mmCIF file of C-alpha atoms in Angstrom:
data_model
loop_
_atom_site.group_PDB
_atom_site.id
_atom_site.type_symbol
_atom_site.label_atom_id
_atom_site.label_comp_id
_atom_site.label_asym_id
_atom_site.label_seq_id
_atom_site.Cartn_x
_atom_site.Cartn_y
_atom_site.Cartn_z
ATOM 1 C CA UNK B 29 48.681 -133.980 165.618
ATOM 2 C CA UNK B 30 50.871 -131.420 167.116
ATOM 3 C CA UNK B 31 50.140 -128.057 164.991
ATOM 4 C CA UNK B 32 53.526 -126.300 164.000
ATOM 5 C CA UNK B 33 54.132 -122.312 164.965
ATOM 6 C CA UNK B 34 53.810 -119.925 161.744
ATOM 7 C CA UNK B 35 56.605 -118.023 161.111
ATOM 8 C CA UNK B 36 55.809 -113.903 161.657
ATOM 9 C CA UNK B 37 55.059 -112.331 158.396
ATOM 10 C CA UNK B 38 58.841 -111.192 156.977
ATOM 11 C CA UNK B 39 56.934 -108.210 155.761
ATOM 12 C CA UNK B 40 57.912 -104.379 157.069
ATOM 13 C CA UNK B 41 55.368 -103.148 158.737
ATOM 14 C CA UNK B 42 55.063 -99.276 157.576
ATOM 15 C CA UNK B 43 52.347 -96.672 157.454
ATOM 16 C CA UNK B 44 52.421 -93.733 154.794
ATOM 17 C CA UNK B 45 53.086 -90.786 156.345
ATOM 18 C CA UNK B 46 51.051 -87.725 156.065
ATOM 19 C CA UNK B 47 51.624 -84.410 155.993
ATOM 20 C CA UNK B 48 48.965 -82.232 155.755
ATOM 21 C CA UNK B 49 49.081 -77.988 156.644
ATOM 22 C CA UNK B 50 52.507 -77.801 157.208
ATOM 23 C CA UNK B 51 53.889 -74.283 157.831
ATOM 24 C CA UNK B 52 56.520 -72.967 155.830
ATOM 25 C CA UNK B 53 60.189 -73.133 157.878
ATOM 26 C CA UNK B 54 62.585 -71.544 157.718
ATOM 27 C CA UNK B 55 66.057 -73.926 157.504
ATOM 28 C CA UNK B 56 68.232 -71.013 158.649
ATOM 29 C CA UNK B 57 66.209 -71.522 162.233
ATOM 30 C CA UNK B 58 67.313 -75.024 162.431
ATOM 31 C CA UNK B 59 70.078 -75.803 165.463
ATOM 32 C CA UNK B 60 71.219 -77.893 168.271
ATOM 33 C CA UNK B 61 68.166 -79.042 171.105
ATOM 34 C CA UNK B 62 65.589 -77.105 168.463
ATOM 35 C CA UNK B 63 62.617 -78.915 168.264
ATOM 36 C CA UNK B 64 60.071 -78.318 164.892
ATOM 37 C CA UNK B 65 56.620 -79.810 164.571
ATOM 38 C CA UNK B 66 54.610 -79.660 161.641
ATOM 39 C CA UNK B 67 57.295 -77.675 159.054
ATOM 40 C CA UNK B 68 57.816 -77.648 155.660
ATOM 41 C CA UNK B 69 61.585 -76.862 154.801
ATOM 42 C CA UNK B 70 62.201 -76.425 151.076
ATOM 43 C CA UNK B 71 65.660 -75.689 149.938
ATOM 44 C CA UNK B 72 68.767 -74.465 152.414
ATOM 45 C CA UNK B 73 72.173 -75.474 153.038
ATOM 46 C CA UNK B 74 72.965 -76.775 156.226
ATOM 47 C CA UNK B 75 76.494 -77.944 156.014
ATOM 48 C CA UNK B 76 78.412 -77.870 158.017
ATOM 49 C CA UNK B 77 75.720 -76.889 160.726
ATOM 50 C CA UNK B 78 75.704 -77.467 164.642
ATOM 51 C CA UNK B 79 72.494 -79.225 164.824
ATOM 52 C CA UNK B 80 73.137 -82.252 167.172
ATOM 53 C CA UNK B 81 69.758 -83.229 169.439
ATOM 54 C CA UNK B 82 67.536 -81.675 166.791
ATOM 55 C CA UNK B 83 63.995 -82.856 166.983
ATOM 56 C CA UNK B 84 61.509 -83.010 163.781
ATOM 57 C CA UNK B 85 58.092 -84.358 164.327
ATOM 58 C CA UNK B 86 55.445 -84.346 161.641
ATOM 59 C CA UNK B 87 58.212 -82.125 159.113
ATOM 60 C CA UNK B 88 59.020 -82.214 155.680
ATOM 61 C CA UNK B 89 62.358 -81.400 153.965
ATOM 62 C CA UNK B 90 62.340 -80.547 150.302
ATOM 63 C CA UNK B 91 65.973 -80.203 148.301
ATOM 64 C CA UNK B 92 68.114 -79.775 151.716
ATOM 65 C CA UNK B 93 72.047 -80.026 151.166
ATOM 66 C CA UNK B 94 73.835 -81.184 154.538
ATOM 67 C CA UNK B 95 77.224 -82.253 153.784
ATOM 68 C CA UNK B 96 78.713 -82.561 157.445
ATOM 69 C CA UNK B 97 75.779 -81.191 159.712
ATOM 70 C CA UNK B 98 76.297 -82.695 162.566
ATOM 71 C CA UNK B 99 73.034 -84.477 163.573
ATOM 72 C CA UNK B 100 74.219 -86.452 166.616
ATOM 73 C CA UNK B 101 71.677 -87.796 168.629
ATOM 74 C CA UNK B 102 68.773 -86.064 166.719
ATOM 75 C CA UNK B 103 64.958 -87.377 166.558
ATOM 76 C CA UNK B 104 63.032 -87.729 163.732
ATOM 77 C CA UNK B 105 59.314 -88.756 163.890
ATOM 78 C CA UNK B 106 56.950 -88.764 161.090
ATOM 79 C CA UNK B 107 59.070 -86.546 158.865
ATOM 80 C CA UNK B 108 60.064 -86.947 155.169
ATOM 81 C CA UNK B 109 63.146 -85.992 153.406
ATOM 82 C CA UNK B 110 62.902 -86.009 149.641
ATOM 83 C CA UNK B 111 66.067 -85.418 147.490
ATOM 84 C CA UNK B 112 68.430 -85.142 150.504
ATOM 85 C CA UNK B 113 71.880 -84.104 148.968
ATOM 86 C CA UNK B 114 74.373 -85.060 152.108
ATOM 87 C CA UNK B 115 77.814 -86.276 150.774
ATOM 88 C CA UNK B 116 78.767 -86.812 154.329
ATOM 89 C CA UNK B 117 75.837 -87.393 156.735
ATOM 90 C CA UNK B 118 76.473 -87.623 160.939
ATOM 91 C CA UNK B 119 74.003 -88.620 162.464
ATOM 92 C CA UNK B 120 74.782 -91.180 164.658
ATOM 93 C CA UNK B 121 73.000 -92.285 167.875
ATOM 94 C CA UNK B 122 70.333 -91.141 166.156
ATOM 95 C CA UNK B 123 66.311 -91.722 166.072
ATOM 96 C CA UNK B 124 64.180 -92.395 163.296
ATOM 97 C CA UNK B 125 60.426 -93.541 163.141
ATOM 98 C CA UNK B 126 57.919 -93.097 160.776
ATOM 99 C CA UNK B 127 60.831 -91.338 158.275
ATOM 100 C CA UNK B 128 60.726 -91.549 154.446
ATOM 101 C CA UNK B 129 64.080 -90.956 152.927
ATOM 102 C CA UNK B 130 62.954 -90.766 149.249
ATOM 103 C CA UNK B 131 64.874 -89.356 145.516
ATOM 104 C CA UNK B 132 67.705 -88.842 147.879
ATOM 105 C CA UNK B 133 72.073 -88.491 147.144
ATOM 106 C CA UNK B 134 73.866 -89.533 150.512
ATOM 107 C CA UNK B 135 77.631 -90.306 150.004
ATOM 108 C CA UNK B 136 78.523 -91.537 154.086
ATOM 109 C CA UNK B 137 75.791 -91.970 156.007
ATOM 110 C CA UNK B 138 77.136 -92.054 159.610
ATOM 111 C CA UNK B 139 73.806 -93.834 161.383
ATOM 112 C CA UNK B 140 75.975 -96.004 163.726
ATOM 113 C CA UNK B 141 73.887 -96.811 167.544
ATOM 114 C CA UNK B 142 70.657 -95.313 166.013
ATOM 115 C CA UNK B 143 67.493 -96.624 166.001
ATOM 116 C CA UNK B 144 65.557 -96.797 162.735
ATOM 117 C CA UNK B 145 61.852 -97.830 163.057
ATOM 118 C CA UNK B 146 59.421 -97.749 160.695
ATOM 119 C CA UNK B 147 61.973 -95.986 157.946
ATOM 120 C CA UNK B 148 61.506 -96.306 153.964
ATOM 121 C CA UNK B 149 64.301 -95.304 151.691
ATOM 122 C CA UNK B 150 63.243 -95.088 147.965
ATOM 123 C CA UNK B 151 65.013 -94.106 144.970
ATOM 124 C CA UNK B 152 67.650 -92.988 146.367
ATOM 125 C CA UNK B 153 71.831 -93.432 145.905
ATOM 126 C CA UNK B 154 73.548 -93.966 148.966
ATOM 127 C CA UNK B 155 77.426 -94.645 149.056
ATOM 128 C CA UNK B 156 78.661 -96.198 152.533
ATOM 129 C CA UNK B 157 75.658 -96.710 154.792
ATOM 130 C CA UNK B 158 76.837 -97.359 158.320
ATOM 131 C CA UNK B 159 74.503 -98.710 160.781
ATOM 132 C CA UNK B 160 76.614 -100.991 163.168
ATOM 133 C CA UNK B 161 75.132 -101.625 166.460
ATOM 134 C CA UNK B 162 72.038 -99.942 165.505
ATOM 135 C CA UNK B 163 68.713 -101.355 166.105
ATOM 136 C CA UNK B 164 66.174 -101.640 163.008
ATOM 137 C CA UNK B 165 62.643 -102.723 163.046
ATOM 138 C CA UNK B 166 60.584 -102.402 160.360
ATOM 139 C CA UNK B 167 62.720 -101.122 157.553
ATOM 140 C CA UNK B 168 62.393 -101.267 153.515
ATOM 141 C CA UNK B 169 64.938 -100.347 150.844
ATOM 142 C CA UNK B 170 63.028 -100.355 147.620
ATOM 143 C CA UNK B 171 65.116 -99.162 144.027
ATOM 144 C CA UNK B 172 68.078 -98.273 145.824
ATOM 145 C CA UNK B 173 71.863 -98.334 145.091
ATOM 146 C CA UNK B 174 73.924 -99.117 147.414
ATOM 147 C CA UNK B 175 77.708 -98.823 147.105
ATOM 148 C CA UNK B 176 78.318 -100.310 151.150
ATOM 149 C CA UNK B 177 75.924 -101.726 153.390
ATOM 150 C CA UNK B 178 77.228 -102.169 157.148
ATOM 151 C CA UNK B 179 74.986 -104.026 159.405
ATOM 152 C CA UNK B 180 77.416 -105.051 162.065
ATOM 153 C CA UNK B 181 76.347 -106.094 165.168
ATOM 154 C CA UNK B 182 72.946 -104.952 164.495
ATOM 155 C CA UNK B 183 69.559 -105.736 165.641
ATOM 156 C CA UNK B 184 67.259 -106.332 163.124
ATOM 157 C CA UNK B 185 63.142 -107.105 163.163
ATOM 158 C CA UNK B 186 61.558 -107.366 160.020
ATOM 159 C CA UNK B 187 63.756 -105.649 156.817
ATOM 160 C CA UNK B 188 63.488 -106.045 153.177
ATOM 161 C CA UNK B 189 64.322 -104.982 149.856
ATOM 162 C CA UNK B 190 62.832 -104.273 146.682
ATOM 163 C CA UNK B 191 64.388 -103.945 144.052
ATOM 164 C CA UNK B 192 67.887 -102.763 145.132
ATOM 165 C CA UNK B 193 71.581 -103.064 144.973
ATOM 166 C CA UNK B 194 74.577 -103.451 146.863
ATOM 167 C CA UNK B 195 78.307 -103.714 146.441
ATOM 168 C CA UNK B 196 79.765 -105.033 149.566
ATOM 169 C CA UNK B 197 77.146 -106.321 152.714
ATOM 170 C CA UNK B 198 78.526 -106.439 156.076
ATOM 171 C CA UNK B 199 76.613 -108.914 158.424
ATOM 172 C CA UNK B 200 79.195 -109.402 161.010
ATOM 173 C CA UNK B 201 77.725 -110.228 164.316
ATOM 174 C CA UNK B 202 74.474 -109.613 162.843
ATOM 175 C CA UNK B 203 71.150 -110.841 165.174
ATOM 176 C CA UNK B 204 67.861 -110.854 162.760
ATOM 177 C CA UNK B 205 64.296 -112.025 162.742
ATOM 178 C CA UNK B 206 62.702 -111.648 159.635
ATOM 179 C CA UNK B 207 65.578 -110.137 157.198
ATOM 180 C CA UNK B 208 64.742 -110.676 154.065
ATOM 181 C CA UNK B 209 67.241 -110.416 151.225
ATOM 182 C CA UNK B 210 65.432 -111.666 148.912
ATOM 183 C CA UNK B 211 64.915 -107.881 146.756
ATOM 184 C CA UNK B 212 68.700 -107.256 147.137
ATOM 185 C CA UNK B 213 71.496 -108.002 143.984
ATOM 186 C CA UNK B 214 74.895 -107.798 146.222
ATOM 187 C CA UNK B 215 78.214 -108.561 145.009
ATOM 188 C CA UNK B 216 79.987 -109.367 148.044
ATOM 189 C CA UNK B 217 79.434 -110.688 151.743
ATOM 190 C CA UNK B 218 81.284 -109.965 154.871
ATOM 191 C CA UNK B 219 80.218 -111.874 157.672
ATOM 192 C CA UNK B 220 78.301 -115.096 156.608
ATOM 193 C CA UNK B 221 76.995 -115.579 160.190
ATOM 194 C CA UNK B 222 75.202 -113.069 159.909
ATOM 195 C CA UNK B 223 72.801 -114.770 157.204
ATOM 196 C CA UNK B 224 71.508 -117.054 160.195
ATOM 197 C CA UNK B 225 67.661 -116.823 160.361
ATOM 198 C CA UNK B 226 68.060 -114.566 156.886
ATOM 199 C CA UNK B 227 65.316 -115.220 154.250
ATOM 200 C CA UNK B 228 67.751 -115.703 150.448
ATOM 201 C CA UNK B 229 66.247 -116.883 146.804
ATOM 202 C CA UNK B 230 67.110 -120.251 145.223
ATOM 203 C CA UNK B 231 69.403 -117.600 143.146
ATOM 204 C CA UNK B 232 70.674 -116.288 145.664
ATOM 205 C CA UNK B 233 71.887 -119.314 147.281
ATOM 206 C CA UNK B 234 73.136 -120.838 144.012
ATOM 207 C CA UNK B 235 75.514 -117.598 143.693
ATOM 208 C CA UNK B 236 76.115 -118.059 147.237
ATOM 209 C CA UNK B 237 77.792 -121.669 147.225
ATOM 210 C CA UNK B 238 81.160 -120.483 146.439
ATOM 211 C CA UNK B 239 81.421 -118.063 149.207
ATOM 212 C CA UNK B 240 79.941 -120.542 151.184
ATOM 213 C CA UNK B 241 82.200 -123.388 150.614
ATOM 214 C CA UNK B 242 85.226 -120.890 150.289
ATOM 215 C CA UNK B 243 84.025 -119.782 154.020
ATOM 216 C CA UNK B 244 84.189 -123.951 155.044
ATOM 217 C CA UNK B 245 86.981 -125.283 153.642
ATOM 218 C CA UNK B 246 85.438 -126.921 151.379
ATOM 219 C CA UNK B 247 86.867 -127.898 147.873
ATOM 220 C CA UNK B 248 84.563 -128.525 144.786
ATOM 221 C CA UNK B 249 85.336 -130.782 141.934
ATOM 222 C CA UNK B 250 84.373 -131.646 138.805
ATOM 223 C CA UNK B 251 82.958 -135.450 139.216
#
């Protein structure tokens, strides 16, 4: 008897992140190429701000605003930001790992060519989340809203949802092991090739098969 391969766990792999003795920061500080380890910034407006190549490790960020800070090409490792309020976010070409993004308002979320590993966004409302070309391993939306999801032409290892919606989902050109959509109510799909490999419920199937047969050519009838 030939034994067959087990698929890989689905599952994001993520480790809570913590934060212990921060010192106190001060947001007014933060800039282009400045690099921060083990900060606590609570409060402060930074939009508008120069602050491409930034570097966070092992920060937290408590009630920031940052509609337009440019954040181009910026690293964040093991930091948290909790109830983010960034009507337009840049960061593309960014880095994330070990980042919680939680109780957060982001209207455009320019994350295009970044790499997100290890990233949880909870509770949060997010308008049009662009991530084309980016690569993501190891990612989990859980009780999110979602107005615009675009994963085109992204990489993607292991990403879920719990719990979340999403008005239109862009999965154009879309390579994924273990995406699982399984937590996600969507109303609309651009981009059906992108659902190869993609983990669905009988549900979501069943809502599927118009889309699907719309996509083919195919005509349904009443026998």
């Amino acid at each position: 008897m030939v034994a067959r391969a087990r698929k890989a766990d689905p599952a994001p792999r993520l480790d809570p992140i913590r934060l212990d003795e921060l010192r106190d920061g001060d947001p007014g500080a933060i800039g282009p190429r400045r690099v921060f380890e083990g900060e606590r910034f609570a409060g402060g407006d930074l939009s508008g701000r120069a602050a491409a190549g930034l570097t966070l490790m092992e920060c937290e960020l408590l009630d920031l605003r940052a509609h337009g800070a440019d954040l181009q090409g910026s690293r964040f490792v093991e930091t948290r930001f909790e109830r983010l309020d960034a009507p337009n976010l840049k960061a593309r070409r960014s880095t994330w790992k070990d980042v919680e993004v939680l109780s957060s308002r982001v209207g455009a979320a320019e994350l295009y060519d970044s790499g997100l590993h290890q990233v949880l966004f909870e509770g949060s409302k997010l308008g049009w989340v662009n991530l084309r070309a980016s690569e993501l391993r190891d990612v989990l939306f859980r009780g999110c809203h979602i107005e615009e999801l675009d994963l085109g032409g992204a990489r993607i290892t292991r990403m879920a949802f719990d719990g979340c919606t999403v008005g239109k989902l862009v999965l154009t050109g879309v390579r994924s092991e273990g995406f699982d959509l399984r937590g996600l109510e969507f109303s609309g799909v651009e981009g059906l090739e992108g659902l190869r490999g993609a983990i669905i419920s009988e549900t979501q199937a069943i809502d599927l098969a118009p889309i699907f047969a719309a996509h083919f050519g195919i005509e349904v009838r009443a026998s």
